[in-house]
JSON list of C-alpha atoms in Angstrom, two decimals:
[
{"chain": "A", "resi": 59, "resn": "UNK", "atom": "CA", "xyz": [17.48, 0.21, 0.71]},
{"chain": "A", "resi": 60, "resn": "UNK", "atom": "CA", "xyz": [13.78, 0.30, -0.47]},
{"chain": "A", "resi": 61, "resn": "UNK", "atom": "CA", "xyz": [12.30, 3.18, -2.35]},
{"chain": "A", "resi": 62, "resn": "UNK", "atom": "CA", "xyz": [9.54, 4.22, -4.54]},
{"chain": "A", "resi": 63, "resn": "UNK", "atom": "CA", "xyz": [10.70, 5.63, -7.92]},
{"chain": "A", "resi": 64, "resn": "UNK", "atom": "CA", "xyz": [9.20, 7.98, -10.38]},
{"chain": "A", "resi": 65, "resn": "UNK", "atom": "CA", "xyz": [10.41, 7.96, -14.13]},
{"chain": "A", "resi": 66, "resn": "UNK", "atom": "CA", "xyz": [9.55, 8.54, -17.65]},
{"chain": "A", "resi": 67, "resn": "UNK", "atom": "CA", "xyz": [9.02, 5.48, -20.37]},
{"chain": "A", "resi": 68, "resn": "UNK", "atom": "CA", "xyz": [12.06, 5.38, -21.30]},
{"chain": "A", "resi": 69, "resn": "UNK", "atom": "CA", "xyz": [13.70, 5.37, -18.08]},
{"chain": "A", "resi": 70, "resn": "UNK", "atom": "CA", "xyz": [15.47, 8.91, -18.19]},
{"chain": "A", "resi": 71, "resn": "UNK", "atom": "CA", "xyz": [14.52, 11.34, -15.33]},
{"chain": "A", "resi": 72, "resn": "UNK", "atom": "CA", "xyz": [14.53, 8.89, -12.65]},
{"chain": "A", "resi": 73, "resn": "UNK", "atom": "CA", "xyz": [13.54, 10.25, -8.95]},
{"chain": "A", "resi": 74, "resn": "UNK", "atom": "CA", "xyz": [13.14, 9.57, -5.26]},
{"chain": "A", "resi": 75, "resn": "UNK", "atom": "CA", "xyz": [9.68, 10.00, -4.48]},
{"chain": "A", "resi": 76, "resn": "UNK", "atom": "CA", "xyz": [9.11, 8.29, -1.44]},
{"chain": "A", "resi": 77, "resn": "UNK", "atom": "CA", "xyz": [11.81, 6.47, 1.32]},
{"chain": "A", "resi": 78, "resn": "UNK", "atom": "CA", "xyz": [11.19, 3.81, 2.68]},
{"chain": "A", "resi": 79, "resn": "UNK", "atom": "CA", "xyz": [9.49, 2.07, -0.08]},
{"chain": "A", "resi": 80, "resn": "UNK", "atom": "CA", "xyz": [7.74, -1.54, 0.16]},
{"chain": "A", "resi": 81, "resn": "UNK", "atom": "CA", "xyz": [5.41, -3.64, -1.46]},
{"chain": "A", "resi": 82, "resn": "UNK", "atom": "CA", "xyz": [2.94, -3.81, -4.03]},
{"chain": "A", "resi": 83, "resn": "UNK", "atom": "CA", "xyz": [2.74, 0.59, -4.64]},
{"chain": "A", "resi": 84, "resn": "UNK", "atom": "CA", "xyz": [-0.19, 2.35, -6.97]},
{"chain": "A", "resi": 85, "resn": "UNK", "atom": "CA", "xyz": [-0.59, 6.35, -7.72]},
{"chain": "A", "resi": 86, "resn": "UNK", "atom": "CA", "xyz": [-4.37, 7.68, -6.34]},
{"chain": "A", "resi": 87, "resn": "UNK", "atom": "CA", "xyz": [-6.27, 7.11, -9.89]},
{"chain": "A", "resi": 88, "resn": "UNK", "atom": "CA", "xyz": [-7.54, 10.80, -9.79]},
{"chain": "A", "resi": 89, "resn": "UNK", "atom": "CA", "xyz": [-4.21, 12.20, -9.90]},
{"chain": "A", "resi": 90, "resn": "UNK", "atom": "CA", "xyz": [-3.89, 13.50, -6.04]},
{"chain": "A", "resi": 91, "resn": "UNK", "atom": "CA", "xyz": [-0.29, 12.92, -4.93]},
{"chain": "A", "resi": 92, "resn": "UNK", "atom": "CA", "xyz": [-1.24, 10.01, -2.83]},
{"chain": "A", "resi": 93, "resn": "UNK", "atom": "CA", "xyz": [0.46, 6.22, -3.60]},
{"chain": "A", "resi": 94, "resn": "UNK", "atom": "CA", "xyz": [-1.17, 3.59, -1.40]},
{"chain": "A", "resi": 95, "resn": "UNK", "atom": "CA", "xyz": [1.26, 0.28, -0.84]},
{"chain": "A", "resi": 96, "resn": "UNK", "atom": "CA", "xyz": [1.94, -2.29, 1.75]},
{"chain": "A", "resi": 97, "resn": "UNK", "atom": "CA", "xyz": [4.62, -3.65, 2.88]},
{"chain": "A", "resi": 98, "resn": "UNK", "atom": "CA", "xyz": [5.80, -7.72, 3.59]},
{"chain": "A", "resi": 99, "resn": "UNK", "atom": "CA", "xyz": [5.39, -9.07, 7.48]},
{"chain": "A", "resi": 100, "resn": "UNK", "atom": "CA", "xyz": [9.56, -9.54, 7.59]},
{"chain": "A", "resi": 101, "resn": "UNK", "atom": "CA", "xyz": [10.48, -5.90, 6.35]},
{"chain": "A", "resi": 102, "resn": "UNK", "atom": "CA", "xyz": [11.65, -3.74, 9.13]},
{"chain": "A", "resi": 103, "resn": "UNK", "atom": "CA", "xyz": [8.82, -1.19, 8.72]},
{"chain": "A", "resi": 104, "resn": "UNK", "atom": "CA", "xyz": [6.40, -3.97, 9.93]},
{"chain": "A", "resi": 105, "resn": "UNK", "atom": "CA", "xyz": [5.62, -4.80, 13.05]},
{"chain": "A", "resi": 106, "resn": "UNK", "atom": "CA", "xyz": [7.44, -8.09, 13.49]},
{"chain": "A", "resi": 107, "resn": "UNK", "atom": "CA", "xyz": [4.32, -9.92, 14.88]},
{"chain": "A", "resi": 108, "resn": "UNK", "atom": "CA", "xyz": [2.93, -11.48, 11.42]},
{"chain": "A", "resi": 109, "resn": "UNK", "atom": "CA", "xyz": [1.32, -8.39, 10.35]},
{"chain": "A", "resi": 110, "resn": "UNK", "atom": "CA", "xyz": [2.43, -5.77, 7.79]},
{"chain": "A", "resi": 111, "resn": "UNK", "atom": "CA", "xyz": [0.96, -1.50, 7.46]},
{"chain": "A", "resi": 112, "resn": "UNK", "atom": "CA", "xyz": [-1.49, -1.33, 4.79]},
{"chain": "A", "resi": 113, "resn": "UNK", "atom": "CA", "xyz": [0.35, 2.32, 4.37]},
{"chain": "A", "resi": 114, "resn": "UNK", "atom": "CA", "xyz": [-0.89, 5.74, 2.55]},
{"chain": "A", "resi": 115, "resn": "UNK", "atom": "CA", "xyz": [2.05, 7.94, 1.26]},
{"chain": "A", "resi": 116, "resn": "UNK", "atom": "CA", "xyz": [1.47, 11.11, 0.98]},
{"chain": "A", "resi": 117, "resn": "UNK", "atom": "CA", "xyz": [3.92, 11.74, -1.97]},
{"chain": "A", "resi": 118, "resn": "UNK", "atom": "CA", "xyz": [3.59, 16.05, -1.87]},
{"chain": "A", "resi": 119, "resn": "UNK", "atom": "CA", "xyz": [3.95, 16.64, 1.69]},
{"chain": "A", "resi": 120, "resn": "UNK", "atom": "CA", "xyz": [6.15, 13.73, 2.31]},
{"chain": "A", "resi": 121, "resn": "UNK", "atom": "CA", "xyz": [4.15, 12.03, 5.11]},
{"chain": "A", "resi": 122, "resn": "UNK", "atom": "CA", "xyz": [3.22, 8.81, 5.42]},
{"chain": "A", "resi": 123, "resn": "UNK", "atom": "CA", "xyz": [-0.03, 7.39, 7.22]},
{"chain": "A", "resi": 124, "resn": "UNK", "atom": "CA", "xyz": [-0.47, 3.37, 8.35]},
{"chain": "A", "resi": 125, "resn": "UNK", "atom": "CA", "xyz": [-4.00, 2.78, 7.91]},
{"chain": "A", "resi": 126, "resn": "UNK", "atom": "CA", "xyz": [-4.79, -0.09, 9.11]},
{"chain": "A", "resi": 127, "resn": "UNK", "atom": "CA", "xyz": [-2.37, -3.12, 10.35]},
{"chain": "A", "resi": 128, "resn": "UNK", "atom": "CA", "xyz": [-3.11, -6.37, 8.36]},
{"chain": "A", "resi": 129, "resn": "UNK", "atom": "CA", "xyz": [-2.32, -10.07, 9.29]},
{"chain": "A", "resi": 130, "resn": "UNK", "atom": "CA", "xyz": [-1.50, -12.26, 6.17]},
{"chain": "A", "resi": 131, "resn": "UNK", "atom": "CA", "xyz": [-1.27, -15.98, 7.26]},
{"chain": "A", "resi": 132, "resn": "UNK", "atom": "CA", "xyz": [1.67, -18.10, 8.31]},
{"chain": "A", "resi": 133, "resn": "UNK", "atom": "CA", "xyz": [1.81, -19.51, 4.68]},
{"chain": "A", "resi": 134, "resn": "UNK", "atom": "CA", "xyz": [3.98, -19.35, 2.52]},
{"chain": "A", "resi": 135, "resn": "UNK", "atom": "CA", "xyz": [5.04, -20.20, -1.51]},
{"chain": "A", "resi": 136, "resn": "UNK", "atom": "CA", "xyz": [1.44, -19.76, -3.63]},
{"chain": "A", "resi": 137, "resn": "UNK", "atom": "CA", "xyz": [-0.99, -20.49, -0.56]},
{"chain": "A", "resi": 138, "resn": "UNK", "atom": "CA", "xyz": [0.29, -16.90, 1.49]},
{"chain": "A", "resi": 139, "resn": "UNK", "atom": "CA", "xyz": [-1.68, -13.82, 1.48]},
{"chain": "A", "resi": 140, "resn": "UNK", "atom": "CA", "xyz": [0.08, -10.59, 0.12]},
{"chain": "A", "resi": 141, "resn": "UNK", "atom": "CA", "xyz": [-2.53, -7.20, 0.91]},
{"chain": "A", "resi": 142, "resn": "UNK", "atom": "CA", "xyz": [-2.01, -5.72, -2.61]},
{"chain": "A", "resi": 143, "resn": "UNK", "atom": "CA", "xyz": [-3.70, -2.70, -2.62]},
{"chain": "A", "resi": 144, "resn": "UNK", "atom": "CA", "xyz": [-5.85, -1.24, -5.11]},
{"chain": "A", "resi": 145, "resn": "UNK", "atom": "CA", "xyz": [-7.82, 1.80, -5.64]},
{"chain": "A", "resi": 146, "resn": "UNK", "atom": "CA", "xyz": [-11.03, 2.11, -6.64]},
{"chain": "A", "resi": 147, "resn": "UNK", "atom": "CA", "xyz": [-12.29, 4.08, -10.03]},
{"chain": "A", "resi": 148, "resn": "UNK", "atom": "CA", "xyz": [-12.90, 7.19, -7.71]},
{"chain": "A", "resi": 149, "resn": "UNK", "atom": "CA", "xyz": [-10.04, 6.71, -5.95]},
{"chain": "A", "resi": 150, "resn": "UNK", "atom": "CA", "xyz": [-11.88, 7.00, -2.67]},
{"chain": "A", "resi": 151, "resn": "UNK", "atom": "CA", "xyz": [-11.92, 3.24, -1.69]},
{"chain": "A", "resi": 152, "resn": "UNK", "atom": "CA", "xyz": [-9.17, 0.96, -1.50]},
{"chain": "A", "resi": 153, "resn": "UNK", "atom": "CA", "xyz": [-9.44, -3.09, -1.37]},
{"chain": "A", "resi": 154, "resn": "UNK", "atom": "CA", "xyz": [-6.80, -5.20, 0.22]},
{"chain": "A", "resi": 155, "resn": "UNK", "atom": "CA", "xyz": [-6.67, -9.02, 1.33]},
{"chain": "A", "resi": 156, "resn": "UNK", "atom": "CA", "xyz": [-6.06, -9.58, 4.45]},
{"chain": "A", "resi": 157, "resn": "UNK", "atom": "CA", "xyz": [-6.03, -13.09, 6.97]},
{"chain": "A", "resi": 158, "resn": "UNK", "atom": "CA", "xyz": [-8.88, -13.55, 9.61]},
{"chain": "A", "resi": 159, "resn": "UNK", "atom": "CA", "xyz": [-10.49, -16.58, 11.33]},
{"chain": "A", "resi": 160, "resn": "UNK", "atom": "CA", "xyz": [-8.04, -19.01, 8.85]},
{"chain": "A", "resi": 161, "resn": "UNK", "atom": "CA", "xyz": [-10.09, -17.27, 6.22]},
{"chain": "A", "resi": 162, "resn": "UNK", "atom": "CA", "xyz": [-8.16, -15.14, 3.45]},
{"chain": "A", "resi": 163, "resn": "UNK", "atom": "CA", "xyz": [-10.51, -11.56, 3.26]},
{"chain": "A", "resi": 164, "resn": "UNK", "atom": "CA", "xyz": [-11.03, -9.05, 1.09]},
{"chain": "A", "resi": 165, "resn": "UNK", "atom": "CA", "xyz": [-11.39, -5.54, 2.21]},
{"chain": "A", "resi": 166, "resn": "UNK", "atom": "CA", "xyz": [-12.43, -2.33, 1.64]},
{"chain": "A", "resi": 167, "resn": "UNK", "atom": "CA", "xyz": [-11.44, 0.95, 3.47]},
{"chain": "A", "resi": 168, "resn": "UNK", "atom": "CA", "xyz": [-12.47, 4.38, 3.04]},
{"chain": "A", "resi": 169, "resn": "UNK", "atom": "CA", "xyz": [-10.08, 6.45, 2.81]},
{"chain": "A", "resi": 170, "resn": "UNK", "atom": "CA", "xyz": [-12.44, 10.11, 2.27]},
{"chain": "A", "resi": 171, "resn": "UNK", "atom": "CA", "xyz": [-11.53, 11.90, 4.83]},
{"chain": "A", "resi": 172, "resn": "UNK", "atom": "CA", "xyz": [-7.57, 11.17, 4.81]},
{"chain": "A", "resi": 173, "resn": "UNK", "atom": "CA", "xyz": [-7.54, 12.09, 1.03]},
{"chain": "A", "resi": 174, "resn": "UNK", "atom": "CA", "xyz": [-6.62, 16.20, 1.39]},
{"chain": "A", "resi": 175, "resn": "UNK", "atom": "CA", "xyz": [-4.29, 18.04, -0.56]}
]
């Protein structure tokens, strides 16, 4: 299965940090042990209805919280929409893509109340 792993710059000390993995993960830039990631609508962790979860992973506690259920469109190829979540530099906000009312959209989520060590 798909899992998230970390390793040193030279490829040594590889270790699994979270299962199941998915999508486009990134660590919180402030150093707290949180990863934001997405999934593809056809992955087993998705609902099977054209949406995909926006996943907040607490690496230290090995807990997951879905913070949004995002519709990504039925388009494939170069015109498809992926969430591609990214942290802002403060580590408080997450920016991600979605598809609403036949329009590509960019969303921002304030995760201040969800980020605790």
